Amino acid sequence: MRKYNPPKFKSFNFYFYQIFIILLITSTTIALSQQFQNIGPPGGPCEKIVIDPNNPNIVYATPRWGGGLFKSIDGGETSTVLGDTIAGILGYGIAINPINSNIIFSSGHRSYDRGITWERVKHGSGQMVHNPKNHNIMYDVYYGKQLWIISNEGDSGSLLFDFKISLGSIAISYSDTNILYVEAYDSISGYGVHKSTNSGKKFTKTNFPPETIILDIDINPLNSNVVYVGTLGSGVFKTTDGGNTWHLVLSTYWVNDVEIHPQDTNLVYAVSGDYLYGDIGNVFKTTNGGNSWEIFNEGLPKDINRYLYAVAINPINKEEVYVGSFGFGVYKTTNGGINWKQTKVMTIWGTVCFDPDSSNHIYSVSSLSGVLKTTNEGKDWEILDFNDVPTTQGGLANIIFDPHNHNTLWSAGGAFGLFKSTDRGKTWQTTSMQGSFDTYIVEVAVHPKDSNVIYVGQTGWMSRNLYRSTNRGITWTNLKLGSDYVTAIEKIKFDPINSNIIYICTDPYGIFKSTNNGVSWFTINNGLIYFEENLLYEVTDIIIRKDSTNILYTPQRGRIFKSTNGGNNWYVIDTTFMNFNNNLVPASIEISPLNPKKVFVGSKSIAKIGGSTSSYSSLYYTTDDGKNWERINGLIEGNIANIVFDIHNPNKMYITSSYGILIYYDTLTNVADNPLQFPTEYGLSQNYPNPFNSGTIIKYRIPNKSKVNIKIFDLLGRVVKAYYIEHSSPGEYQITWNGTNEKGGGLSSGVYFYRIEATSVSDPSKSFTQVRKMILMR
């Protein structure tokens, strides 16, 4: 903590590329069944936090710009996303009935079971505020200018007062519920804090400083004459005489939320900051009613990323406080702000990247939070240091390991360009491939057989194309796909057998293919959908069958296409898929590693005519090349950006969705098509290729939940590399060894041995040991 000194005047610094970030995170809601496990990562732009007054372990949070309602029942250790087929998009505000907290309201919807099921109400929007002593009465803002009174839990409503121009924050006195304060502007009394003493039937303007932009109002629960107001350009104002006089008690910028403790009313928190203008935020605290303030930021995001929009104090335990940040979700303190810890009250969209050498070690890139890492399958996440890059402004999009040197990672850094780490993500460096406010690096791929060759895909308004480096990113060549035009790159995929064959998904030029390692390119769009000559609807993904690489699948414009000749011709295979809903838009596609005939598709949410949201966005699969499709229930709404199978466990699927990374176990694979899905005994296969140069695959089988140790020895019997893995289900698994030791150093040519030691978790007496030989040739 530190004493707070008022700031000097500073000019606003507008970040133009925020439009890109907004587009990345605007989405709909996911409600999960038990078969889907949400593992995070924590983060997101938090707008509001509400604590259940009758059970402070229950915390609700809404994202900035709405479109999601999160709930935690354990004080932020875990969370779920609320929504159902009737409710559509939730998250534009939240109100809890102060007497019966089973009843909550959000976005014009009502729930009687704390958010499990929802129904639309006749009256009410996203700014509903309860009368604290009469839970049947609520106040709401209509059309941004009218104050309405709502009763019968949303079934009745009537206009109280029309401010004609604008109406913002509403606060109701707890000690005298006839008194309301609002931030408003009308043609008679002008802009400022307006007060009503007759429950909103009539308002008069207080003596609040004119033309001061108001962001929040909070009334002392024990004294309706004491009011705090957070403002944009001045700080926090306070009145002790019901608005006749106002005093500036905290001088700062962008005070987004002010919270008074309901019993100890001298205890007040205020949070500040704005990501759009780059005004760094702080948590301010006073224990003497605003006479002096201290800053408590320990554990919150670094200065370059600290923008705070919400604060909530536990009404029972004043030492427990939550604050909502932009990009990093919700933080919590249990000691009055001395230090803060990130919670899982909110989760955010993120990519999935598996550590090739360690099971359950997962990297994720979020468009706002930067690079995160978990070593225990999402129980805990670590935010990796990105130097002084404001990740909330950059739109990071992708992260991959170098397949030949697992100490090296590459990350597509959006507006900040391409980043590189040589120490498994502990530190990051910028590269010569730069981005800008209208040029975003969104895709990066390393050649499977040559780490000197790297491809980078751009999107943006002014500059966007495919670039190639042959010297590990030192210099780059624009491959100029799309003739004289530029094209946005969506995905870069290598043929799994012949890496000289490369596919590029683009917008608006469809799919490009190279058969000579990127030297020349041609389009393979025959059969896909054009919206005008030479211009196609966006192609978001492509997947290649590993057992027969001429067979390809791609989603485009609401349809699913297949090619059996390497993309020369495409035809639609979604015969029954569209029967679920003809508005479905498949956006991601993947093939089961255990059954090459089983294809999974993730769809986007679509707004129907009339504004209601489709509830059919979900996960679908076919086992007969698209003749018949099945829906996997449990995902009610939400965009599925990507589908990835765990490289250490082919039964485990990771789904990157609008609101976090979801785990789904694929127990539906056809065993007849793949007899190794459920092995009945342990086994160790010969590595492939053997001899090998840059890398080799070691496959093994386990019949039940097991602990597995794989050690690699040299001819002298010394351990040069070791893997310690625990698998939760039977199956065939694999690791990839790139001929390096534990420190990442390359080993010399020669004969090496690899040994597996596997033990059943449920029955330690059942164990397995086997040794095989392999040859490394440099």
Short mmCIF file of C-alpha atoms in Angstrom, two decimals, residues 12-426:
data_model
loop_
_atom_site.label_atom_id
_atom_site.label_comp_id
_atom_site.label_asym_id
_atom_site.label_seq_id
_atom_site.Cartn_x
_atom_site.Cartn_y
_atom_site.Cartn_z
CA PHE A 12 -5.63 11.02 -23.08
CA ASN A 13 -3.86 8.44 -25.22
CA PHE A 14 -6.35 6.67 -27.46
CA TYR A 15 -5.61 3.10 -28.59
CA PHE A 16 -7.09 2.71 -32.05
CA TYR A 17 -6.82 -1.02 -32.22
CA GLN A 18 -9.30 -1.63 -29.39
CA ILE A 19 -11.97 -2.28 -31.99
CA PHE A 20 -10.12 -5.49 -32.80
CA ILE A 21 -10.08 -6.56 -29.13
CA ILE A 22 -13.79 -5.84 -28.76
CA LEU A 23 -14.54 -8.01 -31.78
CA LEU A 24 -12.47 -10.82 -30.33
CA ILE A 25 -14.28 -11.04 -27.02
CA THR A 26 -17.87 -10.10 -27.91
CA SER A 27 -19.82 -13.35 -27.86
CA THR A 28 -22.69 -15.26 -26.30
CA THR A 29 -23.17 -17.45 -23.27
CA ILE A 30 -22.32 -21.06 -22.48
CA ALA A 31 -24.13 -23.14 -19.91
CA LEU A 32 -22.32 -26.39 -19.13
CA SER A 33 -23.50 -29.83 -18.22
CA GLN A 34 -21.34 -32.07 -16.08
CA GLN A 35 -19.73 -33.73 -19.09
CA PHE A 36 -17.91 -30.48 -19.92
CA GLN A 37 -15.27 -29.24 -17.48
CA ASN A 38 -14.35 -25.54 -17.62
CA ILE A 39 -10.69 -25.14 -16.64
CA GLY A 40 -10.27 -21.43 -17.35
CA PRO A 41 -8.12 -19.54 -17.95
CA PRO A 42 -9.22 -16.80 -15.53
CA GLY A 43 -9.62 -13.34 -16.99
CA GLY A 44 -11.90 -11.17 -19.05
CA PRO A 45 -13.14 -7.58 -18.90
CA CYS A 46 -15.25 -7.35 -15.73
CA GLU A 47 -17.98 -4.70 -15.57
CA LYS A 48 -19.84 -5.49 -12.36
CA ILE A 49 -19.53 -7.72 -9.27
CA VAL A 50 -22.43 -8.59 -6.98
CA ILE A 51 -22.16 -10.63 -3.77
CA ASP A 52 -25.14 -12.65 -2.58
CA PRO A 53 -26.25 -10.80 0.60
CA ASN A 54 -27.34 -14.05 2.26
CA ASN A 55 -24.38 -16.19 1.21
CA PRO A 56 -21.17 -14.21 0.54
CA ASN A 57 -19.49 -17.26 -1.00
CA ILE A 58 -21.79 -16.80 -4.00
CA VAL A 59 -20.42 -14.12 -6.30
CA TYR A 60 -21.76 -12.97 -9.67
CA ALA A 61 -19.81 -11.04 -12.30
CA THR A 62 -20.69 -9.62 -15.69
CA PRO A 63 -18.26 -8.84 -18.52
CA ARG A 64 -17.83 -5.37 -19.89
CA TRP A 65 -20.24 -4.93 -22.85
CA GLY A 66 -22.38 -7.73 -21.42
CA GLY A 67 -22.93 -11.05 -23.10
CA GLY A 68 -22.26 -13.34 -20.16
CA LEU A 69 -23.17 -13.92 -16.53
CA PHE A 70 -20.65 -15.76 -14.36
CA LYS A 71 -21.36 -17.33 -10.99
CA SER A 72 -19.06 -18.70 -8.31
CA ILE A 73 -20.40 -20.58 -5.29
CA ASP A 74 -17.05 -20.97 -3.52
CA GLY A 75 -15.69 -17.45 -3.29
CA GLY A 76 -13.98 -17.50 -6.65
CA GLU A 77 -12.25 -20.90 -6.60
CA THR A 78 -14.45 -22.08 -9.49
CA SER A 79 -17.22 -20.61 -11.62
CA THR A 80 -19.91 -21.46 -14.13
CA VAL A 81 -21.50 -19.48 -16.93
CA LEU A 82 -25.26 -19.02 -16.63
CA GLY A 83 -27.77 -19.13 -19.46
CA ASP A 84 -30.34 -21.34 -21.15
CA THR A 85 -32.34 -21.73 -24.34
CA ILE A 86 -34.98 -19.21 -23.30
CA ALA A 87 -32.80 -16.54 -21.79
CA GLY A 88 -30.51 -15.94 -24.73
CA ILE A 89 -27.76 -13.47 -23.89
CA LEU A 90 -27.38 -12.72 -20.20
CA GLY A 91 -24.96 -10.43 -18.45
CA TYR A 92 -26.11 -6.87 -19.07
CA GLY A 93 -26.35 -6.07 -15.37
CA ILE A 94 -27.50 -8.18 -12.44
CA ALA A 95 -29.86 -7.58 -9.51
CA ILE A 96 -30.40 -9.90 -6.53
CA ASN A 97 -33.58 -9.89 -4.48
CA PRO A 98 -32.31 -8.69 -1.05
CA ILE A 99 -34.77 -10.89 0.88
CA ASN A 100 -34.82 -14.00 -1.28
CA SER A 101 -31.52 -14.32 -3.09
CA ASN A 102 -32.75 -17.29 -5.09
CA ILE A 103 -34.41 -14.66 -7.27
CA ILE A 104 -32.02 -12.82 -9.58
CA PHE A 105 -32.49 -10.63 -12.65
CA SER A 106 -30.23 -10.04 -15.64
CA SER A 107 -30.79 -8.56 -19.09
CA GLY A 108 -34.56 -8.54 -18.82
CA HIS A 109 -34.71 -12.13 -17.54
CA ARG A 110 -35.61 -13.66 -14.21
CA SER A 111 -34.41 -16.76 -12.37
CA TYR A 112 -35.98 -18.32 -9.27
CA ASP A 113 -33.11 -20.76 -8.67
CA ARG A 114 -30.00 -18.54 -8.61
CA GLY A 115 -29.48 -18.75 -12.36
CA ILE A 116 -30.07 -22.40 -13.22
CA THR A 117 -33.18 -21.67 -15.29
CA TRP A 118 -34.43 -18.38 -16.72
CA GLU A 119 -37.54 -16.78 -18.14
CA ARG A 120 -38.12 -13.46 -19.83
CA VAL A 121 -39.92 -10.77 -17.81
CA LYS A 122 -42.41 -8.27 -19.17
CA HIS A 123 -40.54 -5.31 -17.72
CA GLY A 124 -36.90 -4.82 -16.87
CA SER A 125 -33.54 -4.47 -18.59
CA GLY A 126 -29.95 -4.57 -17.39
CA GLN A 127 -29.93 -1.69 -14.87
CA MET A 128 -32.49 -2.88 -12.34
CA VAL A 129 -32.03 -1.75 -8.71
CA HIS A 130 -34.05 -3.15 -5.79
CA ASN A 131 -35.73 -1.14 -3.10
CA PRO A 132 -33.70 -2.43 -0.12
CA LYS A 133 -36.73 -2.57 2.21
CA ASN A 134 -39.41 -3.63 -0.26
CA HIS A 135 -38.03 -6.39 -2.47
CA ASN A 136 -41.13 -6.29 -4.66
CA ILE A 137 -40.15 -2.83 -5.94
CA MET A 138 -37.34 -2.25 -8.43
CA TYR A 139 -36.22 0.77 -10.43
CA ASP A 140 -34.95 0.49 -13.98
CA VAL A 141 -33.67 2.62 -16.85
CA TYR A 142 -35.62 2.45 -20.11
CA TYR A 143 -34.39 3.85 -23.44
CA GLY A 144 -31.44 5.44 -21.64
CA LYS A 145 -33.57 8.28 -20.32
CA GLN A 146 -36.70 7.02 -18.51
CA LEU A 147 -36.98 5.88 -14.90
CA TRP A 148 -39.49 3.05 -14.48
CA ILE A 149 -40.82 1.38 -11.34
CA ILE A 150 -41.06 -2.42 -11.62
CA SER A 151 -43.15 -4.68 -9.40
CA ASN A 152 -44.44 -8.26 -9.22
CA GLU A 153 -40.92 -9.48 -9.94
CA GLY A 154 -40.90 -7.96 -13.39
CA ASP A 155 -44.45 -8.68 -14.45
CA SER A 156 -45.66 -5.09 -13.89
CA GLY A 157 -44.06 -1.74 -14.65
CA SER A 158 -44.89 1.92 -15.17
CA LEU A 159 -43.09 5.13 -16.09
CA LEU A 160 -42.08 7.31 -13.12
CA PHE A 161 -40.02 10.11 -14.63
CA ASP A 162 -38.74 10.99 -18.08
CA PHE A 163 -35.44 12.89 -18.17
CA LYS A 164 -35.94 13.40 -21.94
CA ILE A 165 -32.23 13.17 -22.77
CA SER A 166 -30.22 10.78 -20.57
CA LEU A 167 -30.33 8.78 -17.35
CA GLY A 168 -27.40 6.85 -15.89
CA SER A 169 -26.56 5.52 -12.42
CA ILE A 170 -29.33 4.98 -9.86
CA ALA A 171 -28.87 4.76 -6.07
CA ILE A 172 -31.62 4.19 -3.46
CA SER A 173 -31.20 5.16 0.17
CA TYR A 174 -31.37 2.24 2.58
CA SER A 175 -32.25 4.40 5.60
CA ASP A 176 -35.02 6.25 3.76
CA THR A 177 -36.21 4.50 0.60
CA ASN A 178 -38.15 7.55 -0.54
CA ILE A 179 -34.81 9.12 -1.42
CA LEU A 180 -33.16 8.38 -4.77
CA TYR A 181 -30.07 9.90 -6.36
CA VAL A 182 -29.49 9.55 -10.09
CA GLU A 183 -27.04 10.76 -12.68
CA ALA A 184 -29.09 12.42 -15.40
CA TYR A 185 -29.60 15.27 -17.84
CA ASP A 186 -32.86 16.93 -18.71
CA SER A 187 -33.70 20.04 -20.66
CA ILE A 188 -34.88 21.94 -17.56
CA SER A 189 -32.42 21.16 -14.78
CA GLY A 190 -29.41 20.18 -16.86
CA TYR A 191 -26.65 17.62 -16.22
CA GLY A 192 -25.55 16.34 -12.79
CA VAL A 193 -26.73 14.50 -9.69
CA HIS A 194 -30.50 14.67 -9.33
CA LYS A 195 -32.42 13.80 -6.16
CA SER A 196 -35.92 12.60 -5.41
CA THR A 197 -37.54 12.57 -1.97
CA ASN A 198 -40.81 10.95 -3.09
CA SER A 199 -39.67 7.60 -4.52
CA GLY A 200 -38.88 8.93 -7.98
CA LYS A 201 -42.04 10.81 -8.82
CA LYS A 202 -40.19 14.13 -8.95
CA PHE A 203 -36.51 15.06 -9.17
CA THR A 204 -34.54 18.23 -8.47
CA LYS A 205 -30.96 18.88 -9.40
CA THR A 206 -28.45 19.05 -6.53
CA ASN A 207 -25.53 21.48 -6.41
CA PHE A 208 -23.13 18.96 -7.87
CA PRO A 209 -20.36 20.65 -9.95
CA PRO A 210 -21.78 21.31 -13.42
CA GLU A 211 -20.76 19.28 -16.47
CA THR A 212 -18.73 16.81 -14.41
CA ILE A 213 -19.11 13.36 -15.98
CA ILE A 214 -20.49 10.93 -13.39
CA LEU A 215 -19.62 7.23 -13.42
CA ASP A 216 -21.08 5.93 -10.14
CA ILE A 217 -23.17 6.95 -7.10
CA ASP A 218 -23.25 5.27 -3.68
CA ILE A 219 -25.31 6.34 -0.65
CA ASN A 220 -24.28 5.83 2.98
CA PRO A 221 -26.64 3.03 4.15
CA LEU A 222 -27.03 4.65 7.57
CA ASN A 223 -27.37 8.29 6.50
CA SER A 224 -29.07 9.31 3.26
CA ASN A 225 -27.47 12.76 3.40
CA VAL A 226 -24.01 11.25 2.85
CA VAL A 227 -23.34 10.37 -0.78
CA TYR A 228 -20.17 9.54 -2.73
CA VAL A 229 -19.92 10.12 -6.49
CA GLY A 230 -17.21 8.75 -8.76
CA THR A 231 -16.38 10.88 -11.81
CA LEU A 232 -14.37 10.66 -14.99
CA GLY A 233 -12.05 13.64 -14.86
CA SER A 234 -12.04 14.79 -11.24
CA GLY A 235 -12.20 11.90 -8.79
CA VAL A 236 -14.58 11.22 -5.90
CA PHE A 237 -16.99 13.85 -4.59
CA LYS A 238 -18.82 13.64 -1.27
CA THR A 239 -21.80 15.42 0.23
CA THR A 240 -22.87 15.27 3.88
CA ASP A 241 -25.95 17.48 3.56
CA GLY A 242 -28.01 15.69 0.95
CA GLY A 243 -26.43 17.36 -2.07
CA ASN A 244 -26.46 21.02 -1.06
CA THR A 245 -22.68 21.12 -0.98
CA TRP A 246 -20.11 18.79 -2.52
CA HIS A 247 -16.41 18.35 -1.74
CA LEU A 248 -13.72 16.64 -3.80
CA VAL A 249 -12.27 14.05 -1.39
CA LEU A 250 -10.16 12.06 -3.89
CA SER A 251 -8.48 13.59 -6.91
CA THR A 252 -7.86 11.10 -9.74
CA TYR A 253 -9.25 9.99 -13.11
CA TRP A 254 -11.91 7.48 -14.16
CA VAL A 255 -13.47 6.45 -10.83
CA ASN A 256 -15.68 3.68 -12.21
CA ASP A 257 -17.12 2.29 -8.97
CA VAL A 258 -17.46 3.37 -5.33
CA GLU A 259 -18.51 0.97 -2.54
CA ILE A 260 -19.40 1.81 1.09
CA HIS A 261 -19.38 -0.97 3.67
CA PRO A 262 -22.96 -1.40 5.00
CA GLN A 263 -21.99 -1.46 8.71
CA ASP A 264 -18.68 0.42 8.89
CA THR A 265 -19.64 3.37 6.69
CA ASN A 266 -16.28 5.08 7.16
CA LEU A 267 -14.81 2.24 5.09
CA VAL A 268 -15.03 3.10 1.39
CA TYR A 269 -13.34 1.59 -1.68
CA ALA A 270 -13.03 3.25 -5.07
CA VAL A 271 -11.53 1.75 -8.25
CA SER A 272 -10.29 3.59 -11.31
CA GLY A 273 -8.74 3.34 -14.76
CA ASP A 274 -9.75 3.14 -18.40
CA TYR A 275 -8.20 0.81 -20.96
CA LEU A 276 -9.37 2.82 -23.97
CA TYR A 277 -7.55 5.99 -22.95
CA GLY A 278 -4.67 4.23 -21.23
CA ASP A 279 -5.37 5.69 -17.76
CA ILE A 280 -3.80 3.27 -15.29
CA GLY A 281 -6.14 2.26 -12.47
CA ASN A 282 -5.81 1.86 -8.71
CA VAL A 283 -7.69 0.48 -5.74
CA PHE A 284 -8.30 3.36 -3.30
CA LYS A 285 -9.34 2.77 0.28
CA THR A 286 -10.35 5.13 3.08
CA THR A 287 -11.16 4.17 6.67
CA ASN A 288 -12.13 7.67 7.79
CA GLY A 289 -14.94 8.59 5.43
CA GLY A 290 -12.74 10.04 2.69
CA ASN A 291 -10.49 12.32 4.75
CA SER A 292 -7.46 10.36 3.50
CA TRP A 293 -6.94 7.55 1.02
CA GLU A 294 -4.37 4.82 0.45
CA ILE A 295 -3.63 2.75 -2.67
CA PHE A 296 -3.67 -1.07 -2.44
CA ASN A 297 -2.44 -2.68 -5.68
CA GLU A 298 -0.21 -5.54 -4.50
CA GLY A 299 -0.94 -8.63 -6.61
CA LEU A 300 -3.07 -6.81 -9.20
CA PRO A 301 -1.98 -6.57 -12.87
CA LYS A 302 1.12 -4.53 -13.66
CA ASP A 303 0.74 -0.80 -14.30
CA ILE A 304 0.57 -1.27 -18.07
CA ASN A 305 -2.46 -3.57 -17.70
CA ARG A 306 -4.26 -2.29 -14.59
CA TYR A 307 -7.70 -0.93 -15.43
CA LEU A 308 -10.33 -1.49 -12.72
CA TYR A 309 -14.10 -1.20 -13.21
CA ALA A 310 -15.89 -2.84 -10.28
CA VAL A 311 -15.58 -3.33 -6.52
CA ALA A 312 -17.70 -5.30 -4.02
CA ILE A 313 -17.21 -5.70 -0.25
CA ASN A 314 -18.33 -8.80 1.63
CA PRO A 315 -21.12 -7.42 3.87
CA ILE A 316 -20.27 -9.90 6.64
CA ASN A 317 -16.47 -9.79 6.45
CA LYS A 318 -15.13 -6.36 5.53
CA GLU A 319 -11.62 -7.74 5.02
CA GLU A 320 -12.87 -9.66 1.98
CA VAL A 321 -13.18 -7.52 -1.15
CA TYR A 322 -13.47 -8.24 -4.88
CA VAL A 323 -12.35 -5.96 -7.72
CA GLY A 324 -13.03 -6.39 -11.43
CA SER A 325 -10.28 -5.65 -13.93
CA PHE A 326 -10.14 -5.23 -17.68
CA GLY A 327 -8.64 -8.35 -19.23
CA PHE A 328 -7.65 -10.21 -16.07
CA GLY A 329 -11.05 -10.89 -14.56
CA VAL A 330 -11.84 -10.66 -10.86
CA TYR A 331 -9.33 -10.33 -8.01
CA LYS A 332 -9.95 -10.97 -4.32
CA THR A 333 -8.37 -9.89 -1.06
CA THR A 334 -8.98 -11.49 2.34
CA ASN A 335 -6.92 -8.98 4.30
CA GLY A 336 -8.43 -5.62 3.42
CA GLY A 337 -6.39 -5.06 0.27
CA ILE A 338 -2.88 -5.77 1.58
CA ASN A 339 -2.56 -8.25 -1.29
CA TRP A 340 -4.81 -9.52 -4.07
CA LYS A 341 -5.16 -12.86 -5.84
CA GLN A 342 -6.74 -13.60 -9.19
CA THR A 343 -9.93 -15.68 -8.93
CA LYS A 344 -11.87 -17.86 -11.35
CA VAL A 345 -15.07 -15.86 -10.95
CA MET A 346 -14.68 -15.14 -14.68
CA THR A 347 -12.99 -17.10 -17.47
CA ILE A 348 -11.98 -15.97 -20.92
CA TRP A 349 -11.45 -17.35 -24.41
CA GLY A 350 -7.95 -18.77 -24.91
CA THR A 351 -6.03 -21.02 -27.28
CA VAL A 352 -4.64 -24.40 -26.23
CA CYS A 353 -1.00 -25.40 -26.63
CA PHE A 354 0.32 -28.60 -25.04
CA ASP A 355 3.82 -28.99 -23.65
CA PRO A 356 5.18 -31.89 -25.75
CA ASP A 357 7.17 -33.22 -22.80
CA SER A 358 4.73 -32.89 -19.88
CA SER A 359 1.15 -34.06 -19.55
CA ASN A 360 -1.32 -31.51 -18.12
CA HIS A 361 1.14 -28.67 -18.82
CA ILE A 362 -0.91 -26.33 -21.00
CA TYR A 363 -0.19 -22.89 -22.41
CA SER A 364 -2.97 -20.54 -23.42
CA VAL A 365 -3.07 -17.16 -25.11
CA SER A 366 -5.91 -14.77 -24.36
CA SER A 367 -6.69 -11.71 -26.44
CA LEU A 368 -6.54 -9.60 -23.26
CA SER A 369 -4.55 -11.44 -20.59
CA GLY A 370 -1.49 -12.44 -22.60
CA VAL A 371 0.15 -15.85 -22.15
CA LEU A 372 -0.93 -18.10 -19.29
CA LYS A 373 0.32 -21.52 -18.18
CA THR A 374 -1.09 -24.32 -16.04
CA THR A 375 0.78 -27.38 -14.84
CA ASN A 376 -2.21 -29.08 -13.21
CA GLU A 377 -4.88 -29.03 -15.92
CA GLY A 378 -6.35 -25.66 -15.00
CA LYS A 379 -6.47 -25.85 -11.21
CA ASP A 380 -3.97 -22.99 -11.12
CA TRP A 381 -2.88 -20.61 -13.86
CA GLU A 382 0.26 -18.49 -13.99
CA ILE A 383 0.39 -15.26 -16.01
CA LEU A 384 3.73 -15.31 -17.83
CA ASP A 385 5.77 -12.12 -17.90
CA PHE A 386 5.46 -10.35 -21.24
CA ASN A 387 7.97 -7.64 -20.34
CA ASP A 388 6.36 -4.20 -20.66
CA VAL A 389 3.87 -5.09 -23.37
CA PRO A 390 0.30 -4.01 -22.49
CA THR A 391 -1.37 -7.29 -23.38
CA THR A 392 -4.81 -5.78 -22.79
CA GLN A 393 -4.18 -3.67 -25.88
CA GLY A 394 -2.53 -6.16 -28.21
CA GLY A 395 -4.94 -8.99 -29.00
CA LEU A 396 -2.60 -11.98 -28.63
CA ALA A 397 -3.98 -14.81 -30.72
CA ASN A 398 -1.84 -17.96 -30.87
CA ILE A 399 1.07 -19.84 -29.28
CA ILE A 400 3.05 -22.90 -30.47
CA PHE A 401 6.13 -24.92 -29.55
CA ASP A 402 9.02 -25.34 -31.94
CA PRO A 403 8.66 -29.05 -32.81
CA HIS A 404 12.45 -29.44 -32.89
CA ASN A 405 13.41 -27.45 -29.78
CA HIS A 406 10.85 -27.57 -27.02
CA ASN A 407 12.46 -24.70 -25.14
CA THR A 408 11.35 -22.35 -27.91
CA LEU A 409 7.83 -20.99 -28.22
CA TRP A 410 6.34 -18.54 -30.69
CA SER A 411 3.30 -16.37 -30.02
CA ALA A 412 1.20 -14.41 -32.51
CA GLY A 413 0.95 -11.11 -30.66
CA GLY A 414 -1.79 -9.27 -32.51
CA ALA A 415 -1.05 -5.56 -32.79
CA PHE A 416 2.39 -6.03 -31.19
CA GLY A 417 3.67 -8.50 -33.77
CA LEU A 418 5.39 -11.85 -33.33
CA PHE A 419 7.00 -12.85 -30.01
CA LYS A 420 9.57 -15.51 -29.23
CA SER A 421 10.62 -17.29 -26.02
CA THR A 422 13.69 -19.48 -25.70
CA ASP A 423 13.05 -20.57 -22.09
CA ARG A 424 9.62 -22.25 -22.34
CA GLY A 425 7.74 -18.99 -21.86
CA LYS A 426 9.47 -17.54 -18.82
#
